[in-house]
Amino acid sequence: MLRGKEFIEELSKPKKIVITTHHKPDGDALGSSLGLYHWLSGKGHQVQVILSSDFPSFLDWMPGFDDLMYYPNQPEVAQQHFDQADIIFCLDYSALSRAHALAPVIQHAKATKWMIDHHLEPEEFAEVMYWDSNAAATAQLVYTFITEVCADVNGITQTVASCLYTGIMTDTGSFRFKSTTAAVHQIIAKLIEAGAKNWEIHENIYNSSTENRLKFLGYCLLNCLEVIPEYNTALFSLTRDDLEKFNITTGDTEGLVNYALSIKGIRLAGLFVDRTELIKLSLRSIGDIPCNEICKKHFNGGGHLNAAGGNSTDDLQTVVSRFKAILPEYQSYLT
Ligand code: 5GP
Ligand code: MN
């Protein structure tokens, strides 16, 4: 869906543009932001990507990552960019709260807001909305935004292609999830044609683990995994102590929840992490089990049907117990 088509013409003249994405950006958040950044910069716009936080180290090879600005490090300079911007892009989020510290800044900025996103139930805060919950990744929508909405069929340079490939690859679990349609593969083929080095990107993302991170994975599998066979559910709960033992930082727990889902017969998997200020949780499911509904109703979060997240200010044990107590409600989906 495209709302605000009449605004698109604005991109024909040089503009001051800020690109934002959600807190703790993942591969799609960063891939779509940097892909759009390179395309807009190439068109003569003055563009700054501003993040509310750091991101996993397995993404620190991405073209343009040196140009990123971190709001907590330079709030005054970042604020100036927001004040002077004509356009603020909001990528890979449709609930303003997901931009964390940037949310009030975006809300009060006079610039027009352009949302490009694939999450369900978008909030109303953007003048331009290019939104499709069936899209596998926001990077897929950035691709069609460039090539279809802006009709720039030659706009996909090698740099843009590498960023968008990364976004689609990470959000589809390397082209495994149900969202990986024939259309997604066709876009991927175009991105490889444009110069995205698929093998190199896979190498950068999946073969860049440290020895410590791999040992942490072994530790979690051995000590932190709980299986609840009667509900075909499995979960990891990680205490602050577990994280400290391995000096865990942003991104080190990424993908862990999928190991719980990989157990034969398991249909719902959870990861509960004590991040000190909050308990952060991630849910993954197979079939119709609505992770987004569970997160929205019970854990202050949301997301997609089969992948969602949330948080709680209660302690780890309380949050895990609450999750277990909810399972009977979803018995018909789970068993
Ligand atoms: P993850 O479990 O990897 O953190 O997030 C999976 C998906 O759930 C994300 O793509 C995002 O859509 C959604 N998500 C994660 N955390 C939150 C949250 O706190 N609030 C909302 N609304 N969605 C979240
Ligand atoms: Mn995404």
Short mmCIF file of C-alpha atoms and ligand atoms in Angstrom, two decimals:
data_model
loop_
_atom_site.label_atom_id
_atom_site.label_comp_id
_atom_site.label_asym_id
_atom_site.label_seq_id
_atom_site.Cartn_x
_atom_site.Cartn_y
_atom_site.Cartn_z
CA MET A 1 0.00 0.00 0.00
CA LEU A 2 1.25 3.46 -0.88
CA ARG A 3 -0.28 6.46 0.84
CA GLY A 4 0.93 9.98 0.02
CA LYS A 5 1.90 9.32 -3.59
CA GLU A 6 1.77 13.07 -4.25
CA PHE A 7 4.84 13.57 -2.02
CA ILE A 8 7.09 11.33 -4.15
CA GLU A 9 7.69 14.17 -6.63
CA GLU A 10 9.63 15.97 -3.84
CA LEU A 11 12.56 13.61 -4.37
CA SER A 12 13.19 15.17 -7.80
CA LYS A 13 14.91 18.14 -6.08
CA PRO A 14 17.79 17.85 -3.57
CA LYS A 15 16.48 17.51 -0.02
CA LYS A 16 17.83 17.23 3.49
CA ILE A 17 16.93 13.76 4.65
CA VAL A 18 17.28 11.83 7.92
CA ILE A 19 16.85 8.05 7.91
CA THR A 20 15.82 6.35 11.15
CA THR A 21 15.14 2.76 12.09
CA HIS A 22 14.24 0.78 15.22
CA HIS A 23 16.31 0.53 18.40
CA LYS A 24 19.02 -2.16 18.32
CA PRO A 25 18.85 -2.48 14.54
CA ASP A 26 18.98 -5.94 12.98
CA GLY A 27 20.15 -6.87 9.47
CA ASP A 28 16.95 -5.66 7.83
CA ALA A 29 16.84 -2.40 9.76
CA LEU A 30 20.44 -1.57 8.89
CA GLY A 31 20.37 -3.07 5.38
CA SER A 32 17.26 -1.14 4.36
CA SER A 33 18.53 2.10 5.98
CA LEU A 34 21.96 1.94 4.34
CA GLY A 35 20.53 0.77 0.99
CA LEU A 36 18.19 3.77 0.93
CA TYR A 37 21.02 6.02 2.18
CA HIS A 38 23.29 5.08 -0.73
CA TRP A 39 20.50 5.46 -3.29
CA LEU A 40 19.36 8.87 -2.00
CA SER A 41 22.96 10.13 -1.67
CA GLY A 42 23.59 9.06 -5.26
CA LYS A 43 20.62 11.19 -6.32
CA GLY A 44 22.19 14.31 -4.79
CA HIS A 45 20.28 14.46 -1.52
CA GLN A 46 21.97 15.34 1.76
CA VAL A 47 21.35 12.24 3.87
CA GLN A 48 22.17 11.20 7.43
CA VAL A 49 21.26 7.86 9.03
CA ILE A 50 20.71 8.35 12.77
CA LEU A 51 20.49 5.34 15.13
CA SER A 52 19.20 5.21 18.69
CA SER A 53 21.70 2.50 19.69
CA ASP A 54 24.52 0.21 18.64
CA PHE A 55 23.92 -2.93 16.56
CA PRO A 56 25.33 -6.48 16.33
CA SER A 57 29.03 -6.60 15.40
CA PHE A 58 28.32 -9.08 12.58
CA LEU A 59 26.91 -6.11 10.65
CA ASP A 60 29.89 -3.80 11.03
CA TRP A 61 31.24 -4.50 7.53
CA MET A 62 28.24 -2.97 5.77
CA PRO A 63 29.00 -0.27 3.21
CA GLY A 64 28.36 3.09 4.84
CA PHE A 65 28.54 1.96 8.46
CA ASP A 66 31.28 4.54 9.13
CA ASP A 67 28.80 7.29 8.18
CA LEU A 68 26.20 6.29 10.78
CA MET A 69 25.40 8.72 13.60
CA TYR A 70 24.52 7.50 17.09
CA TYR A 71 21.98 9.72 18.80
CA PRO A 72 23.16 8.96 22.38
CA ASN A 73 26.73 10.02 21.45
CA GLN A 74 25.82 13.27 19.68
CA PRO A 75 22.30 14.34 20.69
CA GLU A 76 22.81 18.04 19.81
CA VAL A 77 24.26 17.42 16.34
CA ALA A 78 21.60 14.78 15.66
CA GLN A 79 18.89 17.18 16.81
CA GLN A 80 20.17 19.76 14.29
CA HIS A 81 19.81 17.20 11.51
CA PHE A 82 16.23 16.51 12.59
CA ASP A 83 15.45 20.25 12.85
CA GLN A 84 16.78 20.97 9.37
CA ALA A 85 15.40 17.86 7.64
CA ASP A 86 12.78 18.12 4.91
CA ILE A 87 12.04 14.39 5.11
CA ILE A 88 12.47 11.78 7.85
CA PHE A 89 12.34 8.17 6.72
CA CYS A 90 11.13 5.63 9.27
CA LEU A 91 12.32 2.20 8.19
CA ASP A 92 11.47 -1.23 9.55
CA TYR A 93 9.18 0.00 12.31
CA SER A 94 5.61 1.22 12.41
CA ALA A 95 5.19 1.80 16.16
CA LEU A 96 6.97 5.03 17.07
CA SER A 97 7.99 3.64 20.46
CA ARG A 98 10.35 1.22 18.69
CA ALA A 99 12.58 4.19 17.84
CA HIS A 100 13.20 4.58 21.63
CA ALA A 101 15.00 7.86 22.36
CA LEU A 102 14.37 9.06 18.81
CA ALA A 103 10.57 8.71 19.13
CA PRO A 104 9.85 12.18 20.63
CA VAL A 105 12.41 13.81 18.34
CA ILE A 106 10.71 12.30 15.26
CA GLN A 107 7.27 13.13 16.59
CA HIS A 108 8.07 16.81 17.11
CA ALA A 109 10.11 17.34 13.92
CA LYS A 110 8.45 19.51 11.27
CA ALA A 111 9.76 17.34 8.41
CA THR A 112 7.37 15.06 6.55
CA LYS A 113 7.66 11.46 7.73
CA TRP A 114 7.90 8.64 5.24
CA MET A 115 7.38 5.15 6.60
CA ILE A 116 8.59 2.08 4.72
CA ASP A 117 7.72 -1.03 6.67
CA HIS A 118 6.35 -4.58 6.76
CA HIS A 119 5.00 -4.91 10.30
CA LEU A 120 1.33 -5.43 11.08
CA GLU A 121 -1.00 -2.66 12.23
CA PRO A 122 1.04 0.46 11.52
CA GLU A 123 0.47 3.51 13.70
CA GLU A 124 -0.60 6.79 12.14
CA PHE A 125 2.39 9.10 12.32
CA ALA A 126 3.68 9.31 8.75
CA GLU A 127 2.45 11.37 5.80
CA VAL A 128 3.85 8.86 3.32
CA MET A 129 3.29 5.19 4.07
CA TYR A 130 4.73 2.49 1.84
CA TRP A 131 3.68 -0.52 3.74
CA ASP A 132 3.03 -4.23 3.11
CA SER A 133 2.85 -6.81 5.87
CA ASN A 134 3.29 -9.57 3.27
CA ALA A 135 6.74 -8.28 2.34
CA ALA A 136 9.53 -10.53 3.60
CA ALA A 137 11.67 -7.58 4.67
CA THR A 138 11.70 -3.80 4.68
CA ALA A 139 14.69 -4.11 2.33
CA GLN A 140 12.35 -5.76 -0.20
CA LEU A 141 10.07 -2.70 0.04
CA VAL A 142 13.04 -0.35 -0.35
CA TYR A 143 13.87 -2.26 -3.54
CA THR A 144 10.36 -1.82 -4.95
CA PHE A 145 10.23 1.76 -3.64
CA ILE A 146 13.29 2.59 -5.75
CA THR A 147 12.44 0.54 -8.84
CA GLU A 148 8.63 0.84 -8.93
CA VAL A 149 7.41 3.77 -6.83
CA CYS A 150 10.27 6.04 -7.96
CA ALA A 151 10.63 4.16 -11.29
CA ASP A 152 14.42 4.22 -11.03
CA VAL A 153 15.09 0.82 -12.60
CA ASN A 154 18.81 1.60 -12.86
CA GLY A 155 19.04 2.88 -9.28
CA ILE A 156 20.26 -0.39 -7.79
CA THR A 157 24.04 0.03 -7.68
CA GLN A 158 26.31 -2.67 -6.30
CA THR A 159 26.42 -0.89 -2.92
CA VAL A 160 22.63 -0.53 -2.72
CA ALA A 161 22.28 -4.18 -3.79
CA SER A 162 24.65 -5.44 -1.05
CA CYS A 163 22.70 -3.61 1.65
CA LEU A 164 19.28 -4.75 0.43
CA TYR A 165 20.48 -8.34 -0.04
CA THR A 166 21.63 -8.34 3.60
CA GLY A 167 18.23 -7.10 4.78
CA ILE A 168 16.25 -9.70 2.86
CA MET A 169 18.65 -12.53 3.72
CA THR A 170 18.56 -11.88 7.46
CA ASP A 171 14.79 -11.29 7.72
CA THR A 172 13.98 -14.49 5.79
CA GLY A 173 16.37 -16.66 7.83
CA SER A 174 18.46 -17.08 4.66
CA PHE A 175 15.44 -17.55 2.40
CA ARG A 176 13.85 -20.25 4.56
CA PHE A 177 10.74 -18.60 6.00
CA LYS A 178 7.24 -18.75 4.53
CA SER A 179 7.62 -15.11 3.50
CA THR A 180 10.25 -16.16 0.93
CA THR A 181 8.07 -16.06 -2.16
CA ALA A 182 9.00 -16.43 -5.83
CA ALA A 183 8.92 -12.62 -6.03
CA VAL A 184 11.53 -12.44 -3.24
CA HIS A 185 13.81 -14.80 -5.19
CA GLN A 186 13.31 -12.69 -8.32
CA ILE A 187 14.40 -9.57 -6.43
CA ILE A 188 17.37 -11.47 -5.00
CA ALA A 189 18.37 -12.49 -8.54
CA LYS A 190 18.26 -8.81 -9.57
CA LEU A 191 20.38 -7.85 -6.57
CA ILE A 192 23.02 -10.46 -7.45
CA GLU A 193 22.92 -9.22 -11.06
CA ALA A 194 23.52 -5.71 -9.72
CA GLY A 195 26.66 -6.93 -7.97
CA ALA A 196 25.64 -8.14 -4.49
CA LYS A 197 28.17 -10.84 -3.58
CA ASN A 198 25.85 -13.36 -1.96
CA TRP A 199 28.65 -15.70 -0.81
CA GLU A 200 30.62 -12.85 0.74
CA ILE A 201 27.58 -11.49 2.60
CA HIS A 202 26.76 -14.97 4.00
CA GLU A 203 30.38 -15.32 5.07
CA ASN A 204 30.37 -11.91 6.80
CA ILE A 205 27.16 -12.57 8.71
CA TYR A 206 27.21 -16.27 9.53
CA ASN A 207 30.91 -17.12 9.72
CA SER A 208 31.99 -14.22 11.88
CA SER A 209 31.32 -15.70 15.31
CA THR A 210 33.96 -15.38 18.01
CA GLU A 211 35.14 -18.46 19.91
CA ASN A 212 33.49 -16.96 23.00
CA ARG A 213 30.13 -16.62 21.28
CA LEU A 214 30.21 -20.22 20.13
CA LYS A 215 31.07 -21.39 23.66
CA PHE A 216 28.22 -19.24 24.96
CA LEU A 217 25.89 -21.05 22.55
CA GLY A 218 27.10 -24.39 23.92
CA TYR A 219 26.58 -23.14 27.47
CA CYS A 220 23.02 -22.01 26.70
CA LEU A 221 22.11 -25.30 25.01
CA LEU A 222 23.42 -27.23 27.98
CA ASN A 223 22.25 -25.06 30.88
CA CYS A 224 19.51 -22.65 29.86
CA LEU A 225 17.16 -24.64 27.64
CA GLU A 226 13.84 -25.89 28.95
CA VAL A 227 11.43 -28.06 26.98
CA ILE A 228 7.73 -28.19 27.82
CA PRO A 229 6.64 -31.23 25.80
CA GLU A 230 2.93 -31.04 26.71
CA TYR A 231 2.72 -27.70 24.87
CA ASN A 232 5.36 -28.40 22.20
CA THR A 233 7.19 -25.38 23.51
CA ALA A 234 10.84 -24.76 24.34
CA LEU A 235 12.54 -21.76 25.86
CA PHE A 236 15.85 -20.32 26.90
CA SER A 237 16.08 -18.10 29.96
CA LEU A 238 19.33 -16.21 30.44
CA THR A 239 20.18 -14.51 33.71
CA ARG A 240 22.37 -11.44 34.11
CA ASP A 241 25.01 -13.78 35.49
CA ASP A 242 24.95 -15.95 32.34
CA LEU A 243 25.50 -12.85 30.19
CA GLU A 244 28.32 -11.54 32.40
CA LYS A 245 30.13 -14.89 32.41
CA PHE A 246 30.58 -14.62 28.64
CA ASN A 247 30.72 -10.83 28.39
CA ILE A 248 27.71 -10.86 26.08
CA THR A 249 26.99 -7.76 24.01
CA THR A 250 24.34 -6.67 21.48
CA GLY A 251 23.74 -9.32 18.85
CA ASP A 252 25.39 -12.21 20.69
CA THR A 253 22.00 -13.76 21.52
CA GLU A 254 20.68 -13.22 17.97
CA GLY A 255 19.46 -16.49 16.46
CA LEU A 256 19.61 -18.40 19.75
CA VAL A 257 15.82 -18.77 19.90
CA ASN A 258 15.90 -20.71 16.60
CA TYR A 259 17.79 -23.55 18.28
CA ALA A 260 14.81 -24.09 20.56
CA LEU A 261 12.51 -24.11 17.53
CA SER A 262 14.74 -26.62 15.74
CA ILE A 263 13.83 -29.42 18.19
CA LYS A 264 11.58 -31.93 16.46
CA GLY A 265 7.92 -31.29 17.32
CA ILE A 266 8.49 -27.87 18.90
CA ARG A 267 6.06 -25.27 17.57
CA LEU A 268 6.69 -22.33 19.88
CA ALA A 269 10.07 -21.12 21.09
CA GLY A 270 11.02 -18.34 23.46
CA LEU A 271 14.15 -16.51 24.51
CA PHE A 272 14.04 -14.56 27.75
CA VAL A 273 17.04 -12.40 28.53
CA ASP A 274 17.69 -10.32 31.63
CA ARG A 275 19.05 -7.11 30.10
CA THR A 276 19.20 -5.47 33.59
CA GLU A 277 16.89 -2.54 32.89
CA LEU A 278 14.32 -4.85 31.25
CA ILE A 279 13.60 -8.47 30.48
CA LYS A 280 13.68 -8.76 26.69
CA LEU A 281 11.86 -11.63 25.07
CA SER A 282 11.74 -13.08 21.59
CA LEU A 283 9.17 -15.59 20.38
CA ARG A 284 9.25 -17.74 17.26
CA SER A 285 6.58 -20.17 16.06
CA ILE A 286 5.60 -22.57 13.34
CA GLY A 287 2.15 -22.48 11.70
CA ASP A 288 -0.64 -20.31 13.07
CA ILE A 289 0.65 -19.70 16.60
CA PRO A 290 0.38 -15.91 16.91
CA CYS A 291 3.65 -14.71 18.47
CA ASN A 292 2.65 -11.11 17.78
CA GLU A 293 -0.65 -11.47 19.65
CA ILE A 294 1.04 -13.11 22.63
CA CYS A 295 3.67 -10.35 22.77
CA LYS A 296 1.14 -7.56 22.33
CA LYS A 297 -1.33 -8.90 24.89
CA HIS A 298 1.10 -9.96 27.58
CA PHE A 299 4.56 -8.48 27.03
CA ASN A 300 4.24 -4.91 25.84
CA GLY A 301 5.44 -5.80 22.34
CA GLY A 302 4.42 -7.04 18.92
CA GLY A 303 5.85 -8.12 15.59
CA HIS A 304 4.94 -10.72 13.02
CA LEU A 305 2.82 -13.89 13.30
CA ASN A 306 5.85 -16.22 13.52
CA ALA A 307 8.44 -13.83 14.99
CA ALA A 308 7.73 -11.24 17.63
CA GLY A 309 9.26 -9.63 20.66
CA GLY A 310 8.47 -7.70 23.78
CA ASN A 311 9.74 -6.71 27.17
CA SER A 312 8.82 -6.51 30.82
CA THR A 313 10.03 -4.69 33.92
CA ASP A 314 9.23 -7.75 36.10
CA ASP A 315 12.05 -10.10 37.06
CA LEU A 316 13.13 -12.99 34.83
CA GLN A 317 11.41 -15.74 36.81
CA THR A 318 8.12 -13.85 36.92
CA VAL A 319 8.18 -13.23 33.16
CA VAL A 320 8.99 -16.86 32.36
CA SER A 321 6.26 -18.07 34.74
CA ARG A 322 3.78 -15.70 33.11
CA PHE A 323 4.70 -17.10 29.71
CA LYS A 324 4.18 -20.68 30.91
CA ALA A 325 0.83 -19.74 32.45
CA ILE A 326 -0.34 -18.37 29.09
CA LEU A 327 0.32 -21.61 27.19
CA PRO A 328 -3.03 -23.31 28.01
CA GLU A 329 -4.76 -20.35 26.30
CA TYR A 330 -3.06 -21.37 23.05
CA GLN A 331 -3.45 -25.14 23.51
CA SER A 332 -5.48 -25.58 20.32
CA TYR A 333 -2.66 -24.06 18.26
CA LEU A 334 0.14 -25.79 20.14
CA THR A 335 -0.99 -29.39 20.33
P1 5GP B 1 13.40 -10.10 17.88
O1 5GP B 1 12.78 -11.22 18.61
O2 5GP B 1 14.41 -10.57 16.88
O3 5GP B 1 13.89 -9.02 18.78
O4 5GP B 1 12.24 -9.42 17.06
C1 5GP B 1 11.46 -10.14 16.16
C2 5GP B 1 10.42 -9.22 15.58
O5 5GP B 1 9.52 -8.85 16.62
C3 5GP B 1 10.99 -7.92 15.06
O6 5GP B 1 11.16 -7.95 13.68
C4 5GP B 1 9.94 -6.92 15.42
O7 5GP B 1 8.99 -6.92 14.41
C5 5GP B 1 9.22 -7.48 16.60
N1 5GP B 1 9.57 -6.91 17.91
C6 5GP B 1 10.63 -7.22 18.71
N2 5GP B 1 10.60 -6.54 19.85
C7 5GP B 1 9.49 -5.77 19.80
C8 5GP B 1 8.90 -4.83 20.71
O8 5GP B 1 9.37 -4.57 21.81
N3 5GP B 1 7.75 -4.21 20.28
C9 5GP B 1 7.17 -4.48 19.07
N4 5GP B 1 6.05 -3.83 18.72
N5 5GP B 1 7.70 -5.37 18.21
C10 5GP B 1 8.84 -6.01 18.56
MN MN B 2 12.31 -6.27 9.06
#
